Tab-separated table of C-alpha atoms in Angstrom:
chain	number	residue	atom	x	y	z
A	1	UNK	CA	-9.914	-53.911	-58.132
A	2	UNK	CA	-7.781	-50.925	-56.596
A	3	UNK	CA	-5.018	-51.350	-59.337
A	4	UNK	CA	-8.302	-50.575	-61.986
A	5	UNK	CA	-9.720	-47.577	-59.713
A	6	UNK	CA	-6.153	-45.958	-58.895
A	7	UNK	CA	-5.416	-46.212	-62.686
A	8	UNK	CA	-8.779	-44.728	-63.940
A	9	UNK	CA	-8.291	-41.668	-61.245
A	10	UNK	CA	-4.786	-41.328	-62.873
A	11	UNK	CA	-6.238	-41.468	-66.254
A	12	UNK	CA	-9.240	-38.765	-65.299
A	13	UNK	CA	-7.100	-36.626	-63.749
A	14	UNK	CA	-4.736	-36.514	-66.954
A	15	UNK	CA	-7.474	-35.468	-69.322
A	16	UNK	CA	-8.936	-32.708	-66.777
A	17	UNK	CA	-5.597	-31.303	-67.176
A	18	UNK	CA	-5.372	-31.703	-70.685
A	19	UNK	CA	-8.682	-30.411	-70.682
A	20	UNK	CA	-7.662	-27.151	-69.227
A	21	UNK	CA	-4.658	-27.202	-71.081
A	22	UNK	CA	-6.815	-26.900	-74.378
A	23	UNK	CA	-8.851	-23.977	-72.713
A	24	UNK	CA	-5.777	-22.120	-72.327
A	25	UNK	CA	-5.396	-21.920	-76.662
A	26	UNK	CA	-2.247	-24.657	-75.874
A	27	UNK	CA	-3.582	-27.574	-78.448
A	28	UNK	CA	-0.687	-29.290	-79.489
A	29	UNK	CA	0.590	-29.353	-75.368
A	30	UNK	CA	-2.901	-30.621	-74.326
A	31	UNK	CA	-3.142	-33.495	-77.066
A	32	UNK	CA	0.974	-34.834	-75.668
A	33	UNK	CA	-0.684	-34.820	-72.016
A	34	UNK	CA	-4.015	-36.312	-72.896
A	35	UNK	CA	-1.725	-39.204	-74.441
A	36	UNK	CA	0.506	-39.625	-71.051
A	37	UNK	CA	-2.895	-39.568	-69.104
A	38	UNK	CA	-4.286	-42.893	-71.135
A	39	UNK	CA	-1.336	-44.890	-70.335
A	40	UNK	CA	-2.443	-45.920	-67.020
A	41	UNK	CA	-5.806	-47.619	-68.117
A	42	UNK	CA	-4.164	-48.959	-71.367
A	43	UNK	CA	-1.889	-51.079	-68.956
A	44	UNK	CA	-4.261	-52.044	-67.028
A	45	UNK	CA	-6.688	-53.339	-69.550
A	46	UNK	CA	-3.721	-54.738	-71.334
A	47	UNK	CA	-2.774	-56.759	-68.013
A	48	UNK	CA	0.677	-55.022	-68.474
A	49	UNK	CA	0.600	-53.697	-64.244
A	50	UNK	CA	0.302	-56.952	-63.035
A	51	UNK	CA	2.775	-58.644	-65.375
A	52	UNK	CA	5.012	-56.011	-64.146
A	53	UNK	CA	3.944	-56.577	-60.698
A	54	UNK	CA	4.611	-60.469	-61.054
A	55	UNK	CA	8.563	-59.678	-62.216
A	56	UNK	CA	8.764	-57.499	-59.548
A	57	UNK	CA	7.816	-60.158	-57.060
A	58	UNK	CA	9.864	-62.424	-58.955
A	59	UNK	CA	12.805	-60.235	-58.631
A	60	UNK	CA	12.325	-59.081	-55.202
A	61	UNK	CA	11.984	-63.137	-53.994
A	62	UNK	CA	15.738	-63.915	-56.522
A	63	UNK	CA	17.655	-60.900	-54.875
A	64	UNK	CA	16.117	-62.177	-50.804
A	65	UNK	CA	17.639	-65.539	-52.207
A	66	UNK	CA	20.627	-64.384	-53.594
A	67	UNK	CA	21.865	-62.571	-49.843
A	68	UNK	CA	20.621	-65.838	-47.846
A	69	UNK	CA	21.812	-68.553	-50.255
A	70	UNK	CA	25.794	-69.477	-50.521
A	71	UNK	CA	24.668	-71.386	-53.724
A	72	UNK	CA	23.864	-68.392	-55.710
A	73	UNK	CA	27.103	-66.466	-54.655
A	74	UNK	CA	29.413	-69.809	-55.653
A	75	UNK	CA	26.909	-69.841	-59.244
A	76	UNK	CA	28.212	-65.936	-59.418
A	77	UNK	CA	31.976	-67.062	-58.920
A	78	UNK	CA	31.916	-69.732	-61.380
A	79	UNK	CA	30.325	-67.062	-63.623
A	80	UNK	CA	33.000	-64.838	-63.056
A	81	UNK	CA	35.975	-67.324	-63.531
A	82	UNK	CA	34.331	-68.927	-66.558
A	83	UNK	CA	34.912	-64.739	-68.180
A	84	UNK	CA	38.092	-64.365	-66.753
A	85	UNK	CA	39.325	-67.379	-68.314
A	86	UNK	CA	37.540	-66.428	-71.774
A	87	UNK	CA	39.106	-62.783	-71.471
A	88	UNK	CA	42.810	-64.800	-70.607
A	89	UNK	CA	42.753	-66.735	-73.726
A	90	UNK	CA	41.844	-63.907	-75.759
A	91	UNK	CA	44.293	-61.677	-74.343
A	92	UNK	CA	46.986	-64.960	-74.896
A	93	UNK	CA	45.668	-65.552	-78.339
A	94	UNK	CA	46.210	-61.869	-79.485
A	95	UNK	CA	49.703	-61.880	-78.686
A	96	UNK	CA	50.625	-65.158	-79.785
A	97	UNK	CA	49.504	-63.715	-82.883
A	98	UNK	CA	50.720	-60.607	-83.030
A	99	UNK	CA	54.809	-62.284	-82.258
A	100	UNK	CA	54.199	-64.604	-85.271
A	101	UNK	CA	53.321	-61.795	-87.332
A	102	UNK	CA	56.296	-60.000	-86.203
A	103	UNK	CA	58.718	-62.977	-86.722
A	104	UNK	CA	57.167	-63.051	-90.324
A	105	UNK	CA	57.688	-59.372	-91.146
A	106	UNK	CA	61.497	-59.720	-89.539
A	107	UNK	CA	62.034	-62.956	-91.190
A	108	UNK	CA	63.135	-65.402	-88.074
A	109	UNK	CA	60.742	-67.781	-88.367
A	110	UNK	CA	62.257	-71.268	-88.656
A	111	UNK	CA	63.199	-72.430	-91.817
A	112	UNK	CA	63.138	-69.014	-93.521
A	113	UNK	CA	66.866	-67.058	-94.343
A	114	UNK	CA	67.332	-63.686	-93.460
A	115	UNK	CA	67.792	-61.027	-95.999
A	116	UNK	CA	70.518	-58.639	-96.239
A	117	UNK	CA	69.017	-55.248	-95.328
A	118	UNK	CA	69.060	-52.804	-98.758
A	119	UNK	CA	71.619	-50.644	-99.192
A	120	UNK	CA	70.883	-47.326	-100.421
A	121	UNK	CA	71.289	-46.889	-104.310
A	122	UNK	CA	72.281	-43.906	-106.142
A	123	UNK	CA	69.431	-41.545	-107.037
A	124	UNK	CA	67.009	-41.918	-110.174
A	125	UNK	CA	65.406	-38.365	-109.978
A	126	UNK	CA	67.264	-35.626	-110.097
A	127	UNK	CA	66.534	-32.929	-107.162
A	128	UNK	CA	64.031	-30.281	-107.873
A	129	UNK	CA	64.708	-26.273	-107.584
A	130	UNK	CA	62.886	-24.907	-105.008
A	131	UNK	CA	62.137	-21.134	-104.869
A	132	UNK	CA	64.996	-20.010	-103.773
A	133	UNK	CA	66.983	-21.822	-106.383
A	134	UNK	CA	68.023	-24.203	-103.541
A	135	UNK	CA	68.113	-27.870	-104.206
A	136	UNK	CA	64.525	-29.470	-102.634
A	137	UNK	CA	66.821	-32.550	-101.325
A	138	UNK	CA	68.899	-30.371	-99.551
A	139	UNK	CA	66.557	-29.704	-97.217
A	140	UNK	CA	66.472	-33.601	-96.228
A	141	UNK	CA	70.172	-33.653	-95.767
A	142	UNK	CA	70.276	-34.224	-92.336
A	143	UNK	CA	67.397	-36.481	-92.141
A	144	UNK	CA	69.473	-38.782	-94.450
A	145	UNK	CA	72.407	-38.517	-92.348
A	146	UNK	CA	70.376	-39.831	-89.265
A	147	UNK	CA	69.195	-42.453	-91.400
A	148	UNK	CA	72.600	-43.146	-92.788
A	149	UNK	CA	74.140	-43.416	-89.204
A	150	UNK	CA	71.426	-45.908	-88.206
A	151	UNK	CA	72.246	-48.131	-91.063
A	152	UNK	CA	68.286	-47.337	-92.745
């Protein structure tokens, strides 16, 4: 009975400020707080407040329970090693994974040969004149030497 009366003078007092809202030429600000000020007595009538009321209870009686019960804080460890454990074996699985996919790329995995790295052929385009009538591949000389030296 006071949920229903503290929820109609809500309502009321919404739409007498709406109501001087629209007095004041401001239509489209009047109709947005005339639509706040029903919410109170369309949760009511919906039985929305006391649902909401109930999980609060509900809530409020879990959290008293959760400080004075050990139970509950052993129910949170478990909860917490059973993640840890999931997050361990995906963490394990994604390198496992990740070194087999290496080993395949390299060519160590067991019963596969090793290639002979490439050595670098002779060229099949010829070099292109740059602006200055300078060779283009001259200007990668010294990135091929660095290659060279490493054996690339």
């Amino acid at each position: 009975m006071l949920t229903a009366t503290v929820c109609v003078a809500l309502s009321g007092a919404g739409l007498a400020v709406a109501l001087l809202t629209a007095w004041r030429r401001r239509f489209l600000r009047a109709v947005r707080v005339a639509a706040v000020s029903l919410l109170p007595v369309g949760l009511y009538l919906a039985g929305l407040i006391t649902m909401f009321r109930k999980i609060g209870e509900a809530v409020g009686d879990w959290a008293a329970g959760l400080v004075l019960k050990p139970s509950v804080w052993l129910g949170f460890a478990v909860l917490a090693l059973a993640v840890l454990l999931y997050l361990i074996a995906r963490l394990a699985s994604g390198r496992s994974g990740r070194r087999a996919e290496r080993k395949a790329a390299a060519g160590t995995e067991p019963g596969t040969a090793v290639a002979p790295a490439a050595q670098p052929g002779p060229r099949q385009v010829e070099p292109k004149k740059t602006k200055a009538g300078k060779n283009a591949s001259s200007e990668f000389d010294d990135i091929e030497a660095i290659l060279r030296k490493h054996g690339i």
